[in-house]
Every structure is written in C-alpha cells, then in structure tokens.
Amino acid sequence: MAKNRTGRVGEQIKKELSVLIQSGLKDPRIGFVTVTGVDVTSDLSQAKVYLSVFGDEETKQASLKGLEKAGGFLRTELGKRIRLRHTPELIFKIDESIAYGSRIEKLLGDISHEDEN
C-alpha cells in the first residue's frame, strides 16, 4: 500500500516540477531541462529528482548548480501545489540513461552496418 502512495507522490512531484522549472525559474544558467523521474523515500522525507539536460557537460553542471540554488523556492512552490504534511527535500541528479541508451543504439547500428558489408 505504501509503495502505491510513494509512486503517486513521485509522479505528482515530477509533473509539478516540470511546470515549475519551465515557467517559474528565471535563472539563465538553467538550460533545456527535462525531469525524467522522481524517486521518493518511503517516509516522503526526500525526493531524488533525475534530470536530462540538453547540451555539453559544462551546460549540465551549470543547470544543476542553478537548480540546487533554486531548491528552496521549488520546494516552497511544491508545498503550495501538493497537499502534504511535509514537503520532501529535493536532491537533483543528472540522468545519464538517455545518453547511454543512444550510445548503445549507435553502436548496434554500427555493428549492423559492418555485417552488411
């Protein structure tokens, strides 16, 4: 039963954070950021927010720093939008799974082209 609740809360946090990051933040360091997932602890005290950032490594780090700076604002706004007794602490992490997946796909494509020749 508790897993259902943490999953629902995680999805709601993901949805609200996506809107907040796109429209609510004015920090120029934050580039094109997509929230790919949110893992919430069972006691709802922490939420790991996984982000995909478009750009090079420097852009990713700058966006991460900007989001960490805006963490208090984001947490406050989440508290206003989601009715919870305690709003979870937000921990931002870069999600490398999309880049990893595209790299694997490229390698598999290269292998199949070599087999044709």
PDB file of C-alpha atoms in Angstrom:
ATOM      1  CA  MET A   1       0.000   0.000   0.000  1.00  0.00           C
ATOM      2  CA  ALA A   2       2.818   2.433   0.862  1.00  0.00           C
ATOM      3  CA  LYS A   3       4.549   1.793  -2.482  1.00  0.00           C
ATOM      4  CA  ASN A   4       1.442   2.984  -4.300  1.00  0.00           C
ATOM      5  CA  ARG A   5       1.459   6.231  -2.362  1.00  0.00           C
ATOM      6  CA  THR A   6       5.155   6.955  -2.915  1.00  0.00           C
ATOM      7  CA  GLY A   7       4.698   6.248  -6.620  1.00  0.00           C
ATOM      8  CA  ARG A   8       1.737   8.620  -6.859  1.00  0.00           C
ATOM      9  CA  VAL A   9       3.544  11.323  -4.887  1.00  0.00           C
ATOM     10  CA  GLY A  10       6.641  10.883  -7.082  1.00  0.00           C
ATOM     11  CA  GLU A  11       4.606  11.256 -10.275  1.00  0.00           C
ATOM     12  CA  GLN A  12       2.854  14.353  -8.923  1.00  0.00           C
ATOM     13  CA  ILE A  13       6.202  15.909  -7.908  1.00  0.00           C
ATOM     14  CA  LYS A  14       7.582  15.122 -11.378  1.00  0.00           C
ATOM     15  CA  LYS A  15       4.632  16.794 -13.082  1.00  0.00           C
ATOM     16  CA  GLU A  16       4.693  19.904 -10.874  1.00  0.00           C
ATOM     17  CA  LEU A  17       8.484  20.304 -11.018  1.00  0.00           C
ATOM     18  CA  SER A  18       8.432  20.106 -14.813  1.00  0.00           C
ATOM     19  CA  VAL A  19       5.979  23.000 -14.951  1.00  0.00           C
ATOM     20  CA  LEU A  20       7.849  24.996 -12.299  1.00  0.00           C
ATOM     21  CA  ILE A  21      11.259  24.599 -13.959  1.00  0.00           C
ATOM     22  CA  GLN A  22       9.964  25.569 -17.395  1.00  0.00           C
ATOM     23  CA  SER A  23       7.843  28.543 -16.339  1.00  0.00           C
ATOM     24  CA  GLY A  24       8.764  29.578 -12.797  1.00  0.00           C
ATOM     25  CA  LEU A  25      12.550  29.897 -12.880  1.00  0.00           C
ATOM     26  CA  LYS A  26      14.335  32.857 -14.433  1.00  0.00           C
ATOM     27  CA  ASP A  27      17.926  31.699 -13.799  1.00  0.00           C
ATOM     28  CA  PRO A  28      19.952  31.999 -17.049  1.00  0.00           C
ATOM     29  CA  ARG A  29      22.168  29.046 -16.025  1.00  0.00           C
ATOM     30  CA  ILE A  30      19.249  26.649 -16.338  1.00  0.00           C
ATOM     31  CA  GLY A  31      19.073  25.435 -19.910  1.00  0.00           C
ATOM     32  CA  PHE A  32      16.709  22.972 -21.541  1.00  0.00           C
ATOM     33  CA  VAL A  33      15.936  20.650 -18.617  1.00  0.00           C
ATOM     34  CA  THR A  34      13.570  17.677 -18.588  1.00  0.00           C
ATOM     35  CA  VAL A  35      12.537  15.876 -15.407  1.00  0.00           C
ATOM     36  CA  THR A  36      12.876  12.186 -16.287  1.00  0.00           C
ATOM     37  CA  GLY A  37      11.969  10.651 -12.943  1.00  0.00           C
ATOM     38  CA  VAL A  38      11.479  11.126  -9.219  1.00  0.00           C
ATOM     39  CA  ASP A  39      12.263   8.551  -6.525  1.00  0.00           C
ATOM     40  CA  VAL A  40      10.627   9.319  -3.191  1.00  0.00           C
ATOM     41  CA  THR A  41      11.690   7.620   0.044  1.00  0.00           C
ATOM     42  CA  SER A  42       9.049   5.589   1.864  1.00  0.00           C
ATOM     43  CA  ASP A  43       8.711   8.213   4.630  1.00  0.00           C
ATOM     44  CA  LEU A  44       8.380  11.013   1.997  1.00  0.00           C
ATOM     45  CA  SER A  45      11.283  12.957   3.509  1.00  0.00           C
ATOM     46  CA  GLN A  46      13.490  13.026   0.399  1.00  0.00           C
ATOM     47  CA  ALA A  47      12.888  13.017  -3.325  1.00  0.00           C
ATOM     48  CA  LYS A  48      15.683  12.300  -5.818  1.00  0.00           C
ATOM     49  CA  VAL A  49      14.872  14.216  -8.973  1.00  0.00           C
ATOM     50  CA  TYR A  50      16.514  12.839 -12.131  1.00  0.00           C
ATOM     51  CA  LEU A  51      17.116  15.400 -14.864  1.00  0.00           C
ATOM     52  CA  SER A  52      18.060  15.226 -18.507  1.00  0.00           C
ATOM     53  CA  VAL A  53      19.851  18.375 -19.703  1.00  0.00           C
ATOM     54  CA  PHE A  54      20.370  19.209 -23.354  1.00  0.00           C
ATOM     55  CA  GLY A  55      23.962  20.324 -24.023  1.00  0.00           C
ATOM     56  CA  ASP A  56      27.546  19.585 -23.125  1.00  0.00           C
ATOM     57  CA  GLU A  57      28.945  18.709 -19.698  1.00  0.00           C
ATOM     58  CA  GLU A  58      29.506  22.369 -18.769  1.00  0.00           C
ATOM     59  CA  THR A  59      25.848  23.195 -19.518  1.00  0.00           C
ATOM     60  CA  LYS A  60      24.706  20.211 -17.440  1.00  0.00           C
ATOM     61  CA  GLN A  61      26.760  21.288 -14.427  1.00  0.00           C
ATOM     62  CA  ALA A  62      25.604  24.917 -14.723  1.00  0.00           C
ATOM     63  CA  SER A  63      21.961  23.821 -14.895  1.00  0.00           C
ATOM     64  CA  LEU A  64      22.446  21.531 -11.899  1.00  0.00           C
ATOM     65  CA  LYS A  65      24.008  24.358  -9.873  1.00  0.00           C
ATOM     66  CA  GLY A  66      21.153  26.700 -10.826  1.00  0.00           C
ATOM     67  CA  LEU A  67      18.537  24.150  -9.782  1.00  0.00           C
ATOM     68  CA  GLU A  68      20.302  23.472  -6.482  1.00  0.00           C
ATOM     69  CA  LYS A  69      20.308  27.230  -5.819  1.00  0.00           C
ATOM     70  CA  ALA A  70      16.568  27.368  -6.581  1.00  0.00           C
ATOM     71  CA  GLY A  71      15.855  24.270  -4.457  1.00  0.00           C
ATOM     72  CA  GLY A  72      14.266  26.221  -1.616  1.00  0.00           C
ATOM     73  CA  PHE A  73      11.966  28.106  -3.983  1.00  0.00           C
ATOM     74  CA  LEU A  74      10.996  24.896  -5.785  1.00  0.00           C
ATOM     75  CA  ARG A  75      10.306  23.106  -2.503  1.00  0.00           C
ATOM     76  CA  THR A  76       8.129  26.001  -1.281  1.00  0.00           C
ATOM     77  CA  GLU A  77       6.149  26.080  -4.520  1.00  0.00           C
ATOM     78  CA  LEU A  78       5.726  22.296  -4.406  1.00  0.00           C
ATOM     79  CA  GLY A  79       4.377  22.617  -0.884  1.00  0.00           C
ATOM     80  CA  LYS A  80       1.760  25.092  -2.111  1.00  0.00           C
ATOM     81  CA  ARG A  81       0.711  22.883  -5.037  1.00  0.00           C
ATOM     82  CA  ILE A  82       0.785  19.447  -3.374  1.00  0.00           C
ATOM     83  CA  ARG A  83      -1.028  18.941  -0.094  1.00  0.00           C
ATOM     84  CA  LEU A  84       1.458  17.077   2.100  1.00  0.00           C
ATOM     85  CA  ARG A  85       2.259  17.492   5.768  1.00  0.00           C
ATOM     86  CA  HIS A  86       5.978  17.804   4.974  1.00  0.00           C
ATOM     87  CA  THR A  87       7.333  18.648   1.543  1.00  0.00           C
ATOM     88  CA  PRO A  88      10.222  16.302   0.629  1.00  0.00           C
ATOM     89  CA  GLU A  89      13.782  17.584   0.416  1.00  0.00           C
ATOM     90  CA  LEU A  90      14.762  17.767  -3.266  1.00  0.00           C
ATOM     91  CA  ILE A  91      18.014  16.137  -4.397  1.00  0.00           C
ATOM     92  CA  PHE A  92      18.872  16.810  -8.038  1.00  0.00           C
ATOM     93  CA  LYS A  93      20.835  14.287 -10.103  1.00  0.00           C
ATOM     94  CA  ILE A  94      21.759  14.166 -13.787  1.00  0.00           C
ATOM     95  CA  ASP A  95      20.131  11.197 -15.566  1.00  0.00           C
ATOM     96  CA  GLU A  96      22.650   9.707 -17.988  1.00  0.00           C
ATOM     97  CA  SER A  97      20.390   6.841 -19.096  1.00  0.00           C
ATOM     98  CA  ILE A  98      19.143   8.636 -22.228  1.00  0.00           C
ATOM     99  CA  ALA A  99      22.679   9.425 -23.425  1.00  0.00           C
ATOM    100  CA  TYR A 100      23.754   5.881 -22.556  1.00  0.00           C
ATOM    101  CA  GLY A 101      20.816   4.407 -24.485  1.00  0.00           C
ATOM    102  CA  SER A 102      21.524   6.490 -27.578  1.00  0.00           C
ATOM    103  CA  ARG A 103      25.195   5.472 -27.445  1.00  0.00           C
ATOM    104  CA  ILE A 104      24.236   1.777 -27.289  1.00  0.00           C
ATOM    105  CA  GLU A 105      21.815   2.271 -30.184  1.00  0.00           C
ATOM    106  CA  LYS A 106      24.551   3.934 -32.253  1.00  0.00           C
ATOM    107  CA  LEU A 107      26.976   1.087 -31.512  1.00  0.00           C
ATOM    108  CA  LEU A 108      24.388  -1.510 -32.510  1.00  0.00           C
ATOM    109  CA  GLY A 109      23.721   0.425 -35.709  1.00  0.00           C
ATOM    110  CA  ASP A 110      27.451   0.462 -36.492  1.00  0.00           C
ATOM    111  CA  ILE A 111      27.637  -3.299 -35.933  1.00  0.00           C
ATOM    112  CA  SER A 112      24.715  -3.974 -38.269  1.00  0.00           C
ATOM    113  CA  HIS A 113      26.295  -1.774 -40.992  1.00  0.00           C
ATOM    114  CA  GLU A 114      29.546  -3.724 -40.688  1.00  0.00           C
ATOM    115  CA  ASP A 115      27.652  -7.026 -41.082  1.00  0.00           C
ATOM    116  CA  GLU A 116      26.048  -5.799 -44.312  1.00  0.00           C
ATOM    117  CA  ASN A 117      29.464  -5.023 -45.859  1.00  0.00           C
TER     118      ASN A 117
END
